XYZ file of C-alpha atoms in Angstrom:
573
model
C -65.152 -90.431 2.743
C -61.811 -91.396 1.541
C -62.341 -89.576 -1.665
C -63.396 -86.377 0.237
C -60.128 -86.469 2.262
C -57.921 -86.623 -0.788
C -56.169 -83.213 -1.483
C -53.916 -82.252 -4.346
C -50.148 -81.878 -3.387
C -47.335 -80.020 -5.044
C -44.425 -82.130 -5.953
C -41.122 -81.491 -4.122
C -39.566 -80.192 -7.343
C -42.105 -77.400 -7.640
C -41.624 -76.392 -3.983
C -37.869 -76.152 -4.440
C -38.233 -74.054 -7.491
C -40.555 -71.642 -5.789
C -38.187 -71.339 -2.804
C -35.242 -70.732 -5.197
C -37.080 -67.932 -6.966
C -38.007 -66.241 -3.706
C -34.401 -66.539 -2.495
C -33.104 -65.007 -5.775
C -35.605 -62.176 -5.555
C -34.690 -61.438 -1.949
C -30.966 -61.522 -2.728
C -31.548 -59.144 -5.659
C -33.473 -56.745 -3.453
C -30.849 -56.905 -0.736
C -28.078 -56.531 -3.288
C -29.633 -53.456 -4.787
C -30.304 -52.054 -1.330
C -26.657 -52.631 -0.276
C -24.830 -51.692 -3.472
C -27.013 -48.732 -4.652
C -25.559 -46.353 -1.931
C -22.017 -47.653 -2.769
C -22.616 -46.919 -6.441
C -24.047 -43.499 -5.578
C -20.984 -42.773 -3.413
C -18.594 -43.957 -6.152
C -20.384 -41.691 -8.606
C -20.015 -38.787 -6.235
C -16.330 -39.430 -5.678
C -15.409 -40.297 -9.249
C -17.603 -37.805 -11.125
C -18.991 -35.046 -8.946
C -16.010 -34.513 -6.631
C -13.381 -35.738 -9.040
C -11.531 -32.389 -9.365
C -11.550 -31.691 -5.634
C -10.040 -35.100 -4.801
C -7.597 -34.807 -7.611
C -6.352 -31.480 -6.096
C -6.109 -33.102 -2.670
C -4.024 -35.942 -4.091
C -1.805 -33.528 -5.932
C -1.281 -31.556 -2.733
C -0.343 -34.685 -0.846
C 2.083 -35.931 -3.490
C 3.653 -32.735 -4.689
C 5.557 -29.868 -3.152
C 4.819 -26.419 -4.651
C 7.354 -23.696 -3.906
C 6.830 -20.201 -5.217
C 9.740 -18.451 -6.977
C 9.787 -14.703 -6.513
C 9.800 -12.497 -9.630
C 12.206 -9.565 -9.793
C 10.202 -6.545 -8.754
C 10.515 -3.529 -11.020
C 12.685 -0.613 -9.980
C 11.260 2.819 -9.280
C 13.385 5.683 -10.703
C 13.199 9.404 -10.350
C 13.046 11.600 -13.460
C 16.887 11.555 -13.758
C 17.215 7.763 -13.530
C 18.176 7.537 -9.869
C 16.885 4.306 -8.301
C 14.580 5.255 -5.421
C 13.222 1.742 -4.861
C 14.997 -1.375 -5.937
C 15.017 -5.138 -5.128
C 17.831 -7.574 -4.352
C 17.929 -11.330 -3.823
C 17.579 -12.529 -0.255
C 16.626 -15.988 1.090
C 13.871 -17.532 3.101
C 15.043 -20.090 5.770
C 12.339 -22.734 6.020
C 12.048 -25.360 8.719
C 10.191 -28.625 8.009
C 9.319 -30.338 11.354
C 7.807 -33.213 9.358
C 11.018 -33.552 7.390
C 13.127 -33.667 10.562
C 10.861 -36.404 11.939
C 11.130 -38.401 8.667
C 14.857 -38.052 8.516
C 15.211 -40.394 11.620
C 14.162 -43.856 10.443
C 12.578 -46.117 13.073
C 13.836 -49.243 11.263
C 17.356 -48.229 12.118
C 16.618 -48.618 15.817
C 15.949 -52.273 16.795
C 17.106 -54.411 19.611
C 19.002 -57.725 19.126
C 15.693 -59.629 19.111
C 14.265 -57.372 16.366
C 12.029 -55.178 18.505
C 11.837 -51.478 18.156
C 14.245 -49.560 20.470
C 11.995 -46.608 21.263
C 14.369 -45.006 23.625
C 17.227 -44.964 21.139
C 14.909 -43.670 18.383
C 13.601 -40.792 20.522
C 17.101 -39.841 21.696
C 18.341 -39.677 18.060
C 15.268 -37.509 17.101
C 15.868 -35.214 20.023
C 19.574 -34.923 19.187
C 18.687 -34.090 15.570
C 16.281 -31.396 16.664
C 18.724 -29.991 19.193
C 21.384 -29.627 16.561
C 18.939 -27.478 14.517
C 17.755 -25.414 17.484
C 21.223 -24.774 18.875
C 22.591 -23.958 15.484
C 19.895 -21.448 14.460
C 19.987 -19.763 17.878
C 23.738 -19.434 17.742
C 23.818 -18.243 14.165
C 20.935 -15.789 14.122
C 19.756 -15.308 17.663
C 16.387 -16.949 17.235
C 14.258 -17.297 20.388
C 15.100 -20.811 21.641
C 11.754 -21.590 23.307
C 9.777 -20.516 20.244
C 11.961 -22.592 17.938
C 11.467 -25.739 20.084
C 7.730 -25.114 19.911
C 7.855 -24.907 16.116
C 10.135 -27.827 15.455
C 7.762 -30.088 17.374
C 4.832 -29.402 15.112
C 5.171 -32.754 13.474
C 2.240 -32.226 11.086
C 3.828 -29.129 9.629
C 6.164 -29.174 6.651
C 6.584 -25.425 6.191
C 7.626 -23.009 8.953
C 9.359 -19.909 7.692
C 12.028 -18.963 10.285
C 13.450 -15.974 8.362
C 11.999 -14.245 5.318
C 14.886 -12.062 4.224
C 18.329 -13.479 4.975
C 21.091 -11.473 3.322
C 23.657 -13.348 1.295
C 26.162 -13.320 4.118
C 23.706 -14.971 6.563
C 22.365 -17.273 3.844
C 25.945 -18.584 3.336
C 26.243 -19.354 7.054
C 22.915 -21.232 6.868
C 24.029 -23.239 3.802
C 27.280 -24.267 5.542
C 25.368 -25.314 8.684
C 22.907 -27.361 6.696
C 25.617 -29.051 4.684
C 27.909 -29.869 7.556
C 25.176 -31.419 9.622
C 23.251 -33.036 6.706
C 19.983 -31.270 7.561
C 18.527 -30.701 4.112
C 15.476 -32.811 5.060
C 14.550 -30.286 7.816
C 16.063 -26.978 6.691
C 15.855 -25.316 3.313
C 16.873 -22.010 1.747
C 14.771 -20.608 -1.076
C 15.517 -17.406 -3.015
C 13.308 -14.461 -2.382
C 13.370 -10.695 -2.917
C 13.761 -7.715 -0.604
C 12.927 -4.128 -1.326
C 15.475 -1.402 -0.633
C 15.075 2.363 -0.560
C 18.465 3.861 -1.091
C 17.432 7.439 -0.121
C 15.685 6.292 3.113
C 12.853 8.704 3.946
C 13.236 10.915 0.814
C 10.020 10.671 -1.123
C 8.573 8.077 1.281
C 4.970 9.278 0.935
C 5.172 8.938 -2.831
C 7.031 5.638 -2.910
C 5.098 3.920 -0.098
C 6.415 0.633 1.258
C 5.845 -3.130 1.115
C 4.387 -5.500 3.667
C 2.406 -8.746 4.009
C -1.344 -8.678 4.217
C -4.133 -11.239 4.773
C -4.218 -12.291 1.111
C -0.500 -12.099 0.160
C 0.666 -15.109 2.174
C 4.434 -15.150 2.624
C 4.872 -12.519 -0.086
C 5.098 -8.783 0.528
C 3.049 -6.471 -1.598
C 2.783 -2.678 -2.027
C 1.022 -1.154 0.985
C 1.171 2.583 0.263
C 1.991 5.042 -2.444
C 3.332 4.020 -5.904
C 4.261 0.569 -4.554
C 0.539 -0.127 -3.842
C -1.106 1.696 -6.766
C 1.247 0.091 -9.340
C 1.503 -3.306 -7.559
C 0.415 -5.317 -10.666
C 2.897 -3.414 -12.896
C 5.902 -3.681 -10.526
C 5.397 -7.199 -9.141
C 5.345 -9.346 -12.257
C 4.218 -12.937 -11.812
C 5.488 -15.449 -9.358
C 7.148 -18.599 -10.644
C 6.809 -22.061 -9.221
C 8.868 -25.201 -8.666
C 6.608 -28.277 -8.367
C 8.289 -31.467 -7.138
C 7.036 -34.850 -5.786
C 7.270 -35.476 -2.019
C 7.089 -38.437 0.265
C 4.881 -38.962 3.244
C 7.165 -36.846 5.442
C 6.928 -33.888 3.077
C 10.532 -34.333 1.843
C 11.387 -33.858 -1.795
C 11.975 -37.105 -3.699
C 15.181 -36.936 -5.685
C 14.022 -39.248 -8.500
C 10.452 -37.975 -8.568
C 8.351 -35.514 -10.622
C 9.726 -32.024 -11.114
C 8.497 -29.051 -13.162
C 9.544 -25.411 -13.333
C 7.314 -22.391 -14.121
C 9.471 -19.358 -14.752
C 8.688 -16.093 -12.937
C 7.797 -13.008 -15.042
C 9.698 -10.011 -13.880
C 7.947 -6.764 -13.160
C 8.100 -3.511 -15.121
C 10.220 -0.456 -14.165
C 8.465 2.736 -13.210
C 9.967 6.203 -13.807
C 8.512 9.032 -11.752
C 8.208 12.731 -12.388
C 9.877 13.269 -9.015
C 13.354 14.708 -8.861
C 15.253 13.288 -5.922
C 17.274 16.464 -5.439
C 14.273 18.718 -5.507
C 12.496 16.295 -3.193
C 15.388 16.255 -0.744
C 15.598 20.059 -0.790
C 11.845 20.417 -0.208
C 11.969 18.044 2.787
C 14.950 19.810 4.226
C 13.192 23.190 3.861
C 10.190 21.840 5.708
C 12.328 20.473 8.493
C 14.086 23.814 8.948
C 10.776 25.671 8.910
C 9.306 23.349 11.501
C 12.309 23.825 13.796
C 12.528 27.598 13.307
C 8.861 28.306 13.902
C 8.230 25.497 16.433
C 5.526 23.942 14.284
C 3.621 21.272 16.242
C 1.326 19.571 13.705
C 3.764 18.996 10.864
C 3.824 20.529 7.421
C 3.602 19.727 3.715
C 5.148 21.064 0.487
C 4.718 20.581 -3.245
C 6.729 21.448 -6.363
C 5.105 21.059 -9.742
C 5.918 21.790 -13.372
C 3.157 24.219 -14.294
C 3.559 23.520 -17.996
C 2.891 19.725 -17.748
C 1.396 18.959 -14.268
C 4.346 16.756 -13.442
C 4.980 16.654 -9.690
C 8.686 17.368 -9.009
C 8.454 17.185 -5.275
C 5.835 16.068 -2.717
C 6.727 16.143 0.960
C 4.705 15.649 4.150
C 5.690 15.605 7.848
C 5.943 13.569 9.911
C 7.546 11.142 7.534
C 8.912 7.623 7.755
C 11.648 5.369 6.303
C 10.222 2.740 3.953
C 13.100 0.414 4.820
C 11.637 0.237 8.382
C 8.219 1.602 7.876
C 6.875 0.636 11.323
C 9.512 2.645 13.237
C 8.455 5.943 14.702
C 10.856 8.706 13.534
C 9.024 11.696 14.915
C 10.356 12.657 18.301
C 7.039 14.085 19.590
C 5.152 10.916 18.643
C 7.861 8.692 20.162
C 7.704 10.631 23.445
C 3.984 10.096 23.653
C 4.509 6.311 23.089
C 7.224 6.160 25.694
C 4.959 7.795 28.239
C 2.204 5.178 27.556
C 4.720 2.318 27.638
C 6.044 3.455 30.938
C 2.582 3.718 32.517
C 0.659 0.901 30.799
C 3.328 -1.335 29.211
C 4.019 -2.118 25.586
C 1.643 -5.083 25.629
C -1.336 -2.930 26.723
C -4.244 -2.177 24.430
C -3.501 1.573 24.911
C 0.041 1.267 23.702
C -0.846 -0.958 20.721
C -3.493 1.573 19.600
C -1.240 4.545 20.149
C 1.464 2.887 18.126
C -0.923 2.213 15.257
C -2.195 5.804 15.378
C 1.409 7.122 15.335
C 2.288 4.928 12.275
C -0.786 6.143 10.451
C 0.217 9.805 11.121
C 3.660 9.064 9.660
C 2.262 7.300 6.670
C -0.379 9.966 5.911
C 0.264 11.928 2.750
C -1.053 15.282 3.844
C -0.744 16.836 0.383
C -3.590 14.569 -0.660
C -5.386 13.617 2.519
C -5.543 16.905 4.464
C -7.421 20.117 3.720
C -6.509 23.623 4.857
C -7.581 27.274 4.295
C -5.286 28.480 1.572
C -5.372 32.127 2.684
C -3.252 34.653 0.797
C -1.937 32.121 -1.750
C -5.480 32.109 -3.179
C -5.460 35.882 -3.815
C -3.940 35.658 -7.266
C -6.800 33.331 -8.283
C -9.361 35.950 -7.287
C -7.433 38.599 -9.204
C -7.373 36.342 -12.237
C -11.174 36.084 -12.110
C -11.613 39.867 -12.148
C -9.067 40.409 -14.917
C -10.526 37.643 -17.081
C -14.063 39.021 -16.656
C -12.936 42.550 -17.482
C -14.172 43.821 -14.127
C -10.752 45.101 -13.034
C -7.517 46.243 -14.683
C -3.885 46.809 -13.829
C -4.594 50.536 -13.622
C -7.161 50.227 -10.857
C -6.551 51.727 -7.420
C -7.789 50.362 -4.091
C -7.930 52.132 -0.734
C -7.404 50.115 2.435
C -8.286 51.714 5.732
C -7.690 48.513 7.669
C -11.161 46.933 7.354
C -14.242 46.691 5.192
C -17.915 46.641 6.292
C -19.752 43.679 4.783
C -23.354 43.339 5.882
C -23.323 43.708 9.650
C -19.694 42.776 10.128
C -16.368 44.558 9.866
C -13.814 42.314 8.223
C -10.187 43.342 8.899
C -7.070 43.423 6.811
C -4.042 41.822 8.289
C -2.555 45.349 8.525
C -5.043 46.957 10.922
C -3.757 50.419 10.185
C -4.480 49.905 6.512
C -2.352 50.069 3.329
C -3.846 53.356 2.080
C -4.043 53.902 -1.701
C -2.515 51.149 -3.859
C -2.545 49.849 -7.370
C -3.719 46.351 -8.200
C -0.165 45.115 -8.318
C 0.638 46.790 -5.031
C -2.494 45.310 -3.479
C -1.284 41.806 -4.390
C 2.234 42.632 -3.162
C 0.821 43.871 0.109
C -1.513 40.858 0.285
C -4.327 43.293 1.105
C -7.558 41.729 2.311
C -9.609 44.877 1.734
C -8.561 45.203 -1.928
C -9.445 41.515 -2.438
C -12.866 42.041 -0.835
C -13.448 44.944 -3.237
C -12.669 42.675 -6.194
C -14.843 39.890 -4.734
C -17.741 42.338 -4.434
C -17.379 43.237 -8.148
C -17.318 39.549 -9.100
C -20.286 38.452 -7.044
C -21.151 34.892 -6.039
C -22.246 33.612 -9.479
C -18.899 34.355 -11.141
C -16.853 33.253 -8.198
C -18.593 29.920 -7.958
C -18.055 29.388 -11.698
C -14.340 29.858 -11.234
C -14.238 27.648 -8.204
C -15.469 24.852 -10.491
C -13.293 25.836 -13.473
C -10.122 25.887 -11.329
C -10.996 22.339 -10.139
C -11.484 23.330 -6.541
C -14.749 21.503 -6.108
C -13.516 18.110 -7.315
C -10.456 15.895 -6.830
C -7.616 16.259 -9.237
C -7.319 12.612 -10.243
C -3.606 12.323 -9.433
C -2.188 8.875 -9.690
C -1.905 8.214 -5.979
C -4.496 6.768 -3.571
C -5.854 8.734 -0.616
C -6.952 12.007 -2.252
C -9.878 13.654 -0.540
C -12.048 16.519 -1.776
C -12.336 20.092 -0.588
C -14.795 21.630 1.874
C -16.860 24.532 0.460
C -20.126 26.194 1.228
C -23.210 24.760 -0.492
C -23.874 26.549 -3.773
C -27.245 27.753 -2.550
C -25.841 29.303 0.656
C -22.925 30.929 -1.241
C -25.345 32.462 -3.759
C -28.111 33.192 -1.207
C -29.038 36.382 0.545
C -26.539 35.786 3.347
C -23.634 34.944 1.060
C -22.036 38.408 0.834
C -19.772 37.744 3.812
C -18.825 34.337 2.325
C -17.863 36.051 -0.933
C -15.829 38.640 1.035
C -13.736 36.196 3.085
C -13.507 33.708 0.229
C -11.878 36.313 -1.945
C -8.767 36.070 0.207
C -8.881 32.264 0.714
C -10.694 31.838 4.084
C -13.643 29.797 5.426
C -13.253 27.116 2.795
C -10.738 24.321 2.668
C -8.834 22.679 -0.217
C -6.117 20.032 -0.416
C -2.591 21.145 -1.223
C -2.655 19.304 -4.519
C -5.889 21.062 -5.544
C -4.394 24.423 -4.621
C -1.092 24.019 -6.517
C -2.903 22.644 -9.594
C -5.185 25.671 -9.666
C -2.259 28.020 -9.095
C -0.360 26.434 -11.911
C -3.297 27.307 -14.288
C -2.935 30.945 -13.252
C 0.587 31.194 -14.528
C 0.903 28.603 -17.348
C -1.435 30.311 -19.784
C -4.688 29.404 -18.100
C -4.566 25.631 -18.605
C -5.863 23.480 -15.833
C -3.767 20.287 -16.070
C -4.128 16.947 -14.393
C -1.230 16.437 -11.917
C 0.711 13.147 -12.149
C 3.631 11.255 -10.723
C 4.366 8.383 -13.108
C 6.074 9.537 -16.304
C 6.676 6.142 -17.914
C 6.669 2.370 -17.477
C 9.246 0.103 -19.226
C 9.927 -3.641 -19.510
C 13.129 -5.446 -18.623
C 14.560 -4.748 -22.056
C 14.030 -1.001 -21.703
C 11.110 -0.820 -24.062
C 8.565 1.887 -23.013
C 5.140 0.310 -22.593
C 3.536 3.520 -21.260
C 4.324 7.175 -21.378
C 2.244 9.873 -19.748
C 1.241 12.746 -21.988
C 0.074 16.070 -20.548
C -3.639 15.961 -19.834
C -5.438 19.264 -20.069
C -8.733 19.346 -18.147
C -9.922 22.765 -19.406
C -8.867 26.333 -20.332
C -9.747 28.489 -17.378
C -8.394 31.982 -18.268
C -6.811 33.406 -21.417
C -3.087 33.610 -22.111
C -3.223 37.384 -21.888
C -4.751 37.260 -18.355
C -2.199 34.670 -17.302
C 0.593 36.878 -18.634
C -0.650 39.766 -16.506
C -0.670 37.552 -13.411
C 2.838 36.406 -14.153
C 3.983 39.983 -14.256
C 2.315 40.811 -10.961
C 3.736 37.736 -9.264
C 7.259 38.349 -10.556
C 7.173 41.728 -8.889
C 5.953 40.019 -5.660
C 8.913 37.614 -5.766
C 11.350 40.443 -6.676
C 10.180 42.454 -3.700
C 10.531 39.469 -1.351
C 14.052 38.829 -2.714
C 15.041 42.377 -2.066
C 13.723 42.274 1.506
C 15.628 39.030 2.227
C 18.799 40.593 0.726
C 18.471 43.611 3.049
C 17.984 41.322 6.100
C 21.076 39.341 5.204
C 23.048 42.572 4.872
C 21.838 43.694 8.294
C 22.812 40.341 9.791
C 19.228 39.214 10.523
C 19.560 35.971 8.374
């Protein structure tokens, strides 16, 4: 029995070794389980997200201030500066810097404890010096300034974007006298000036901030917007190290990146012609009590260069948001009186009024050209050999087309007249006779050739296209009346720039040219980097046909001049 009860036993040494191995295995498993996520997180931070964290660290440790480039000047064709820039200054408040400029360690009681009351009083006094000073110097809203200076997590609050040199000098003296450089800074910037105020405003445009430009103004209309990249140049930067309060460290890192100045732009516009054109429009509006504004264009027919481009109502780019038009302002005043300037109705009305002033009607509006289109119809007939200068036309006051009598503007009629006389009389009946000879196929062809069915491609934004019949309806069985009224410029609409471009082709030898406003671009050293050469789209009519039209139109102008002279002599002008 004793032999049966005897069992083999492990020695204590073997048991200890087994326990040790299990312990080591468990520790290894636990170690892997604990450290593997840490290793993964370290890999993520050090490898995957390295660039992102590096940028964050740089942003925390450095201060990056943009340096404005000198924006290019816009000149007229004679070298007069119509848009130019000058140095101004941004006044920047750093609430974080103001907070950091008052050191808590300087405010302790005799037993070494922090004197909170004394610290807070000093901080309040420092802030009050700034608030009182800025309010006194520049009239800043006191309540708003207190609100901004207490944003202790902000290191960048722009109080003023465009301080002139005189005001900037006052700010410098105030900062220096009160040792406020930690909380207030002046940085150079640039401001756009338009020396001729509203002259050429729809061509020049203006500058403003938008959602993507940050603190910087960019071109918002006209040449300023279309040539933004050319005019603006590239911003420079000053990168310095900063402390935890956002203040620049005197002995820290510093690097400069120079700004690249913008190019100068020379326009085809002539400031004197432009001013005269605008003045003529203003006088016409007043004389004839025009309600919906007007537009005017002057172009060099030999090149397509636009010499003047005016539209009313207009605006002053120096204060582009201000309403200059009296009628629009009266409407706004009425809404403000009834609803208040904070009402949705007033805000919408103000925006609509601004858009009306900014609208360049020579590109964005269409109209029935009327009698100014008649020389184009005549050019079609002469070019096709269907009419001649020796032809005669009888006007009895109207013409029957299909089932409709279409009247001449002179209801009693012009009687018998030559082609030249018909143009001088602006006779609708004669033009309908010419249109009948042409027919829809030929007329449509010339609509296309004169560029009236497509935009001109002028170097400004906002150009719209014309409104014509569909080709099928114009050439269809019911198109005879469209041909008749179309011959004297009615029931279709073109833009003013389309009309003047087509008219120029009538008198310049038959060449349809692309209109343009920018003649050249030059760098800061005066070197020309771009020059606009005349761009011919197509030859529409022959030189001989164009010469005949010039002769007719010269007689039209001579007759008008004689009539005006007689009216002056009679005391009617």
